Amino acid sequence: MEVVRPQVINRWISVTIVLFCLLFVSAQCFYLPGVAPQDFMKGDELMVKVNKLTSTKTQLPYSYYSLPFCKPEKILDSAENLGEVLRGDRIENSPYVFKMREPQMCNVLCRVVLNAKSAKEFQEKIEDEYRVNMILDNLPLVKPIKRPGQDSIYYQQGYHVGIKGQYAGSKEEKQFLNNHLVFTVKYHKDTQSEAARIVGFEVTPYSVKHQYEGDWSNNPRLSTCDPHAKRTVTNSDTPQVVEDKQEVIFTYDVEFQESDVKWASRWDTYLLMADDQIHWFSIVNSLMIVLFLSGMVAMIMLRTLYRDISKYNQLETQEEAQEETGWKLVHGDVFRPPTNSDLLCIYVGTGVQFFGMTLITMIFALLGFLSPSNRGGLMTAMVLLYVFMGLFAGYSASRLYKMFKGTEWKRIALKTAIMFPGIVFAIFFVLNSLIWGEKSSGAVPFGTMFALVFLWFGISVPLVFVGSYVGFKKPAMEDPVKTNKIPRQIPEQAWYMNPVFSILIGGILPFGAVFIELFFILTSIWLQQFYYIFGFLFLVFIILLITCAEITIVLCYFQLCSEDYLWWWRSYLTSGSSALYLFLYAAFYFFTKLEITKPVSGILYFGYMLIASYAFFVLTGAIGFYACFWFTRLIYSSVKID
């Protein structure tokens, strides 16, 4: 009977405790107070909050009060988590105050006289199609828009600051400010009490140049807004033009509508905000094709390998003096350490770190921790989990490093902890400086930058060293076969086995598994729509794992059969090359789907997509490497070698 050593038990207990602590801390960070249902009685005060001004043309958010809108007596910032700050959210209070289930008509908010500077600021934001974002009871403000030629409607997040058009028959195009807002608050009433819950927050903006008689200081009545009419104002022949010395009066209406939508389903409207319905059938069809191809590749590989192994073992038992051929011929060199083995260890460890972050983030998303109502939760989760996964990055890098007969594990640990985050942080710092130069609220404040550096050097780096220490203390992995002292000469390869060609070919199939889903992800990021189909995303991630592993194994098998034993780096680059196609697709998306014209916005787009492609490279590269690593150890341990 086998006796389990106490060291093994202690090791598993330690790993379990660490994993539990990571999951507990992550769950606490994902939780956002204030998303629980809130009951309102008739007459209760409803506070509307304002968020950033956003534009799909510039991708540069600005604070709501960067424009001369009406302000409350004191502007208060709402508490924001790390993800909200990184996204550029700036949530503040506003002068819009409602009374639950008490309609208000022709409410005057304030009067503003534009000067040359403020008029120019409004004109620039209208020209760039900026939208105003507001929040009521954690629900974003949406504008219902009817589809052309259809009865159905879709919802646009926020409303435009203003519109462009011709004024009073003039051929000159001017900017008009949306200064009258008709809010519609939808509520679901409790059947057993008078309490109600808010389930919708919509707006219809209008531009109207308000008229009044007498002096403004005497609280005059507006002649352009009738509180007793069904529609208090309309886009009349006298919209509010944005020019120097123009008087602007901001007004609003509030309507309340009872709805059958329950509080638990109130986000359904926001999750269907795209102009076109998601083509579920095409996604499923693409995934099924990838699954079918993966199954075919797996069957071919298993049958071919079984025949090879049976053949080699049969020759050994019959003691036939035949020359070895195929992948068995390079058994004395296949586990020879590669050039730049230290760098390979670093990238493999970083890939493991990203794999752990991605996997746990998706699990939490499937469990509902990262719903759209939890603003900034996804970004916070990714940052914190990446920091915590440094433990596994150090462990993986040092284990591989020791197998390559390395001795300086501290140097590898330091490079693993510094290299990838350092490159990303340098790019991020340059991009943040550009955002700062544009005076955008999307610029990460100094305090948040300090917090990121603290997470990096205060938590991630120590965890990488702890993982490296544990991994290096374990016995080195033994190779299934012995390595010759003198390296074997690699014969001349066919053109299709050229490293560059095979690497580029290997990245096509993994990219094909994700490119349809990638379209919706890019749309949610750059066109300000909600992404919520995490179930499909998790399925695509699993398909990505399978395709990366199998395409790398297949190409590695062909490489070994052609007597080329330099598979270490090629296995990493084969699946990692899918990141190149991802970046090319991002460039295609930029020129076909986006309307970005400003150079700074273009630099930001390609800078962030470069970071995303780099992360995708280390993730897919590590998957392909470990698949090939397992494959080579398996086949060479299955044959008899003298």
CSV table of N, CA and C in Angstrom, one decimal, residues 96-155:
chain,number,residue,atom,x,y,z
A,96,TYR,N,-30.5,67.7,-11.8
A,96,TYR,CA,-31.8,67.0,-12.1
A,96,TYR,C,-32.3,66.2,-10.9
A,97,VAL,N,-33.4,66.6,-10.3
A,97,VAL,CA,-34.0,65.9,-9.2
A,97,VAL,C,-35.5,65.7,-9.5
A,98,PHE,N,-35.9,64.4,-9.4
A,98,PHE,CA,-37.2,64.0,-9.7
A,98,PHE,C,-37.9,63.6,-8.4
A,99,LYS,N,-39.2,63.6,-8.4
A,99,LYS,CA,-40.1,63.0,-7.4
A,99,LYS,C,-40.8,61.8,-7.9
A,100,MET,N,-40.6,60.7,-7.2
A,100,MET,CA,-41.1,59.4,-7.7
A,100,MET,C,-42.6,59.5,-8.0
A,101,ARG,N,-43.0,59.1,-9.3
A,101,ARG,CA,-44.4,59.1,-9.8
A,101,ARG,C,-45.1,60.4,-9.7
A,102,GLU,N,-44.3,61.5,-9.8
A,102,GLU,CA,-44.9,62.8,-9.8
A,102,GLU,C,-44.4,63.5,-11.1
A,103,PRO,N,-45.2,63.6,-12.2
A,103,PRO,CA,-44.7,64.2,-13.4
A,103,PRO,C,-44.4,65.7,-13.2
A,104,GLN,N,-43.4,66.1,-14.0
A,104,GLN,CA,-43.0,67.5,-13.9
A,104,GLN,C,-42.9,68.0,-15.4
A,105,MET,N,-43.5,69.2,-15.6
A,105,MET,CA,-43.5,69.7,-17.0
A,105,MET,C,-42.8,71.1,-17.0
A,106,CYS,N,-42.1,71.4,-18.0
A,106,CYS,CA,-41.5,72.7,-18.2
A,106,CYS,C,-40.7,73.1,-17.0
A,107,ASN,N,-39.9,72.3,-16.4
A,107,ASN,CA,-39.1,72.6,-15.3
A,107,ASN,C,-37.8,73.4,-15.9
A,108,VAL,N,-37.6,74.6,-15.3
A,108,VAL,CA,-36.5,75.3,-15.7
A,108,VAL,C,-35.3,75.0,-14.9
A,109,LEU,N,-34.2,74.6,-15.5
A,109,LEU,CA,-33.0,74.1,-14.7
A,109,LEU,C,-32.1,75.3,-14.5
A,110,CYS,N,-31.7,76.1,-15.5
A,110,CYS,CA,-30.9,77.3,-15.3
A,110,CYS,C,-30.9,78.0,-16.7
A,111,ARG,N,-30.3,79.2,-16.6
A,111,ARG,CA,-30.1,80.0,-17.8
A,111,ARG,C,-28.6,80.3,-17.9
A,112,VAL,N,-28.1,80.1,-19.1
A,112,VAL,CA,-26.6,80.3,-19.4
A,112,VAL,C,-26.5,81.2,-20.6
A,113,VAL,N,-25.6,82.2,-20.5
A,113,VAL,CA,-25.3,83.1,-21.6
A,113,VAL,C,-23.9,82.7,-22.1
A,114,LEU,N,-23.9,82.2,-23.4
A,114,LEU,CA,-22.7,81.7,-24.0
A,114,LEU,C,-21.7,82.9,-24.3
A,115,ASN,N,-20.5,82.6,-24.1
A,115,ASN,CA,-19.4,83.5,-24.6
A,115,ASN,C,-18.7,82.8,-25.7
A,116,ALA,N,-17.7,83.4,-26.3
A,116,ALA,CA,-17.0,82.9,-27.4
A,116,ALA,C,-16.4,81.5,-27.1
A,117,LYS,N,-15.8,81.4,-25.9
A,117,LYS,CA,-15.1,80.2,-25.5
A,117,LYS,C,-16.1,79.1,-25.3
A,118,SER,N,-17.2,79.3,-24.5
A,118,SER,CA,-18.2,78.2,-24.2
A,118,SER,C,-18.9,77.8,-25.5
A,119,ALA,N,-19.2,78.8,-26.4
A,119,ALA,CA,-19.8,78.4,-27.6
A,119,ALA,C,-18.9,77.5,-28.5
A,120,LYS,N,-17.7,77.8,-28.5
A,120,LYS,CA,-16.7,77.0,-29.3
A,120,LYS,C,-16.6,75.6,-28.7
A,121,GLU,N,-16.6,75.5,-27.4
A,121,GLU,CA,-16.6,74.2,-26.7
A,121,GLU,C,-17.8,73.3,-27.1
A,122,PHE,N,-19.0,74.0,-27.1
A,122,PHE,CA,-20.2,73.2,-27.5
A,122,PHE,C,-20.1,72.8,-28.9
A,123,GLN,N,-19.7,73.8,-29.8
A,123,GLN,CA,-19.6,73.5,-31.2
A,123,GLN,C,-18.7,72.3,-31.5
A,124,GLU,N,-17.5,72.3,-30.8
A,124,GLU,CA,-16.6,71.2,-31.1
A,124,GLU,C,-17.2,69.8,-30.6
A,125,LYS,N,-17.9,69.8,-29.5
A,125,LYS,CA,-18.5,68.6,-29.0
A,125,LYS,C,-19.6,68.1,-29.9
A,126,ILE,N,-20.4,69.1,-30.5
A,126,ILE,CA,-21.5,68.7,-31.4
A,126,ILE,C,-20.9,68.2,-32.7
A,127,GLU,N,-19.8,68.8,-33.2
A,127,GLU,CA,-19.2,68.4,-34.4
A,127,GLU,C,-18.6,67.0,-34.3
A,128,ASP,N,-18.1,66.6,-33.1
A,128,ASP,CA,-17.6,65.3,-32.9
A,128,ASP,C,-18.6,64.3,-32.4
A,129,GLU,N,-19.9,64.7,-32.4
A,129,GLU,CA,-21.0,63.8,-32.1
A,129,GLU,C,-20.9,63.2,-30.7
A,130,TYR,N,-20.6,64.1,-29.7
A,130,TYR,CA,-20.5,63.6,-28.3
A,130,TYR,C,-21.9,63.4,-27.7
A,131,ARG,N,-22.0,62.4,-26.9
A,131,ARG,CA,-23.2,62.0,-26.2
A,131,ARG,C,-23.1,62.3,-24.7
A,132,VAL,N,-24.2,62.7,-24.1
A,132,VAL,CA,-24.3,62.9,-22.7
A,132,VAL,C,-24.8,61.6,-22.0
A,133,ASN,N,-24.1,61.1,-21.0
A,133,ASN,CA,-24.5,59.9,-20.3
A,133,ASN,C,-24.9,60.3,-18.9
A,134,MET,N,-26.1,59.7,-18.5
A,134,MET,CA,-26.6,59.9,-17.2
A,134,MET,C,-27.0,58.6,-16.5
A,135,ILE,N,-27.2,58.6,-15.2
A,135,ILE,CA,-27.5,57.4,-14.5
A,135,ILE,C,-28.6,57.7,-13.5
A,136,LEU,N,-29.6,56.8,-13.4
A,136,LEU,CA,-30.6,56.8,-12.4
A,136,LEU,C,-30.8,55.5,-11.8
A,137,ASP,N,-30.6,55.3,-10.5
A,137,ASP,CA,-30.7,54.1,-9.8
A,137,ASP,C,-29.9,53.0,-10.5
A,138,ASN,N,-28.7,53.4,-10.9
A,138,ASN,CA,-27.7,52.5,-11.5
A,138,ASN,C,-28.1,52.1,-13.0
A,139,LEU,N,-29.1,52.7,-13.5
A,139,LEU,CA,-29.5,52.5,-14.9
A,139,LEU,C,-28.9,53.6,-15.8
A,140,PRO,N,-28.2,53.2,-16.9
A,140,PRO,CA,-27.8,54.3,-17.8
A,140,PRO,C,-29.0,54.9,-18.6
A,141,LEU,N,-28.8,56.1,-19.0
A,141,LEU,CA,-29.9,56.8,-19.8
A,141,LEU,C,-29.7,56.3,-21.2
A,142,VAL,N,-30.9,56.0,-21.9
A,142,VAL,CA,-30.9,55.6,-23.3
A,142,VAL,C,-31.9,56.4,-24.0
A,143,LYS,N,-31.7,56.5,-25.3
A,143,LYS,CA,-32.6,57.2,-26.2
A,143,LYS,C,-33.2,56.2,-27.2
A,144,PRO,N,-34.5,56.0,-27.2
A,144,PRO,CA,-35.2,55.1,-28.1
A,144,PRO,C,-35.1,55.7,-29.5
A,145,ILE,N,-34.8,54.9,-30.5
A,145,ILE,CA,-34.7,55.3,-31.9
A,145,ILE,C,-35.4,54.2,-32.7
A,146,LYS,N,-36.3,54.7,-33.6
A,146,LYS,CA,-37.1,53.8,-34.4
A,146,LYS,C,-36.3,53.4,-35.6
A,147,ARG,N,-36.3,52.1,-36.0
A,147,ARG,CA,-35.6,51.6,-37.1
A,147,ARG,C,-36.3,52.1,-38.4
A,148,PRO,N,-35.5,52.6,-39.4
A,148,PRO,CA,-36.0,53.0,-40.7
A,148,PRO,C,-36.9,52.0,-41.4
A,149,GLY,N,-38.1,52.3,-41.7
A,149,GLY,CA,-39.0,51.4,-42.4
A,149,GLY,C,-39.5,50.2,-41.6
A,150,GLN,N,-39.3,50.2,-40.2
A,150,GLN,CA,-39.7,49.2,-39.4
A,150,GLN,C,-40.5,49.7,-38.2
A,151,ASP,N,-41.3,48.9,-37.5
A,151,ASP,CA,-42.0,49.3,-36.3
A,151,ASP,C,-41.1,49.1,-35.1
A,152,SER,N,-40.1,48.3,-35.1
A,152,SER,CA,-39.2,48.0,-34.0
A,152,SER,C,-38.3,49.2,-33.7
A,153,ILE,N,-37.8,49.3,-32.5
A,153,ILE,CA,-36.9,50.4,-32.1
A,153,ILE,C,-35.7,49.7,-31.4
A,154,TYR,N,-34.6,50.5,-31.4
A,154,TYR,CA,-33.4,50.1,-30.7
A,154,TYR,C,-33.0,51.3,-29.8
A,155,TYR,N,-32.1,51.1,-28.9
A,155,TYR,CA,-31.8,52.0,-27.9
A,155,TYR,C,-30.3,52.5,-28.1
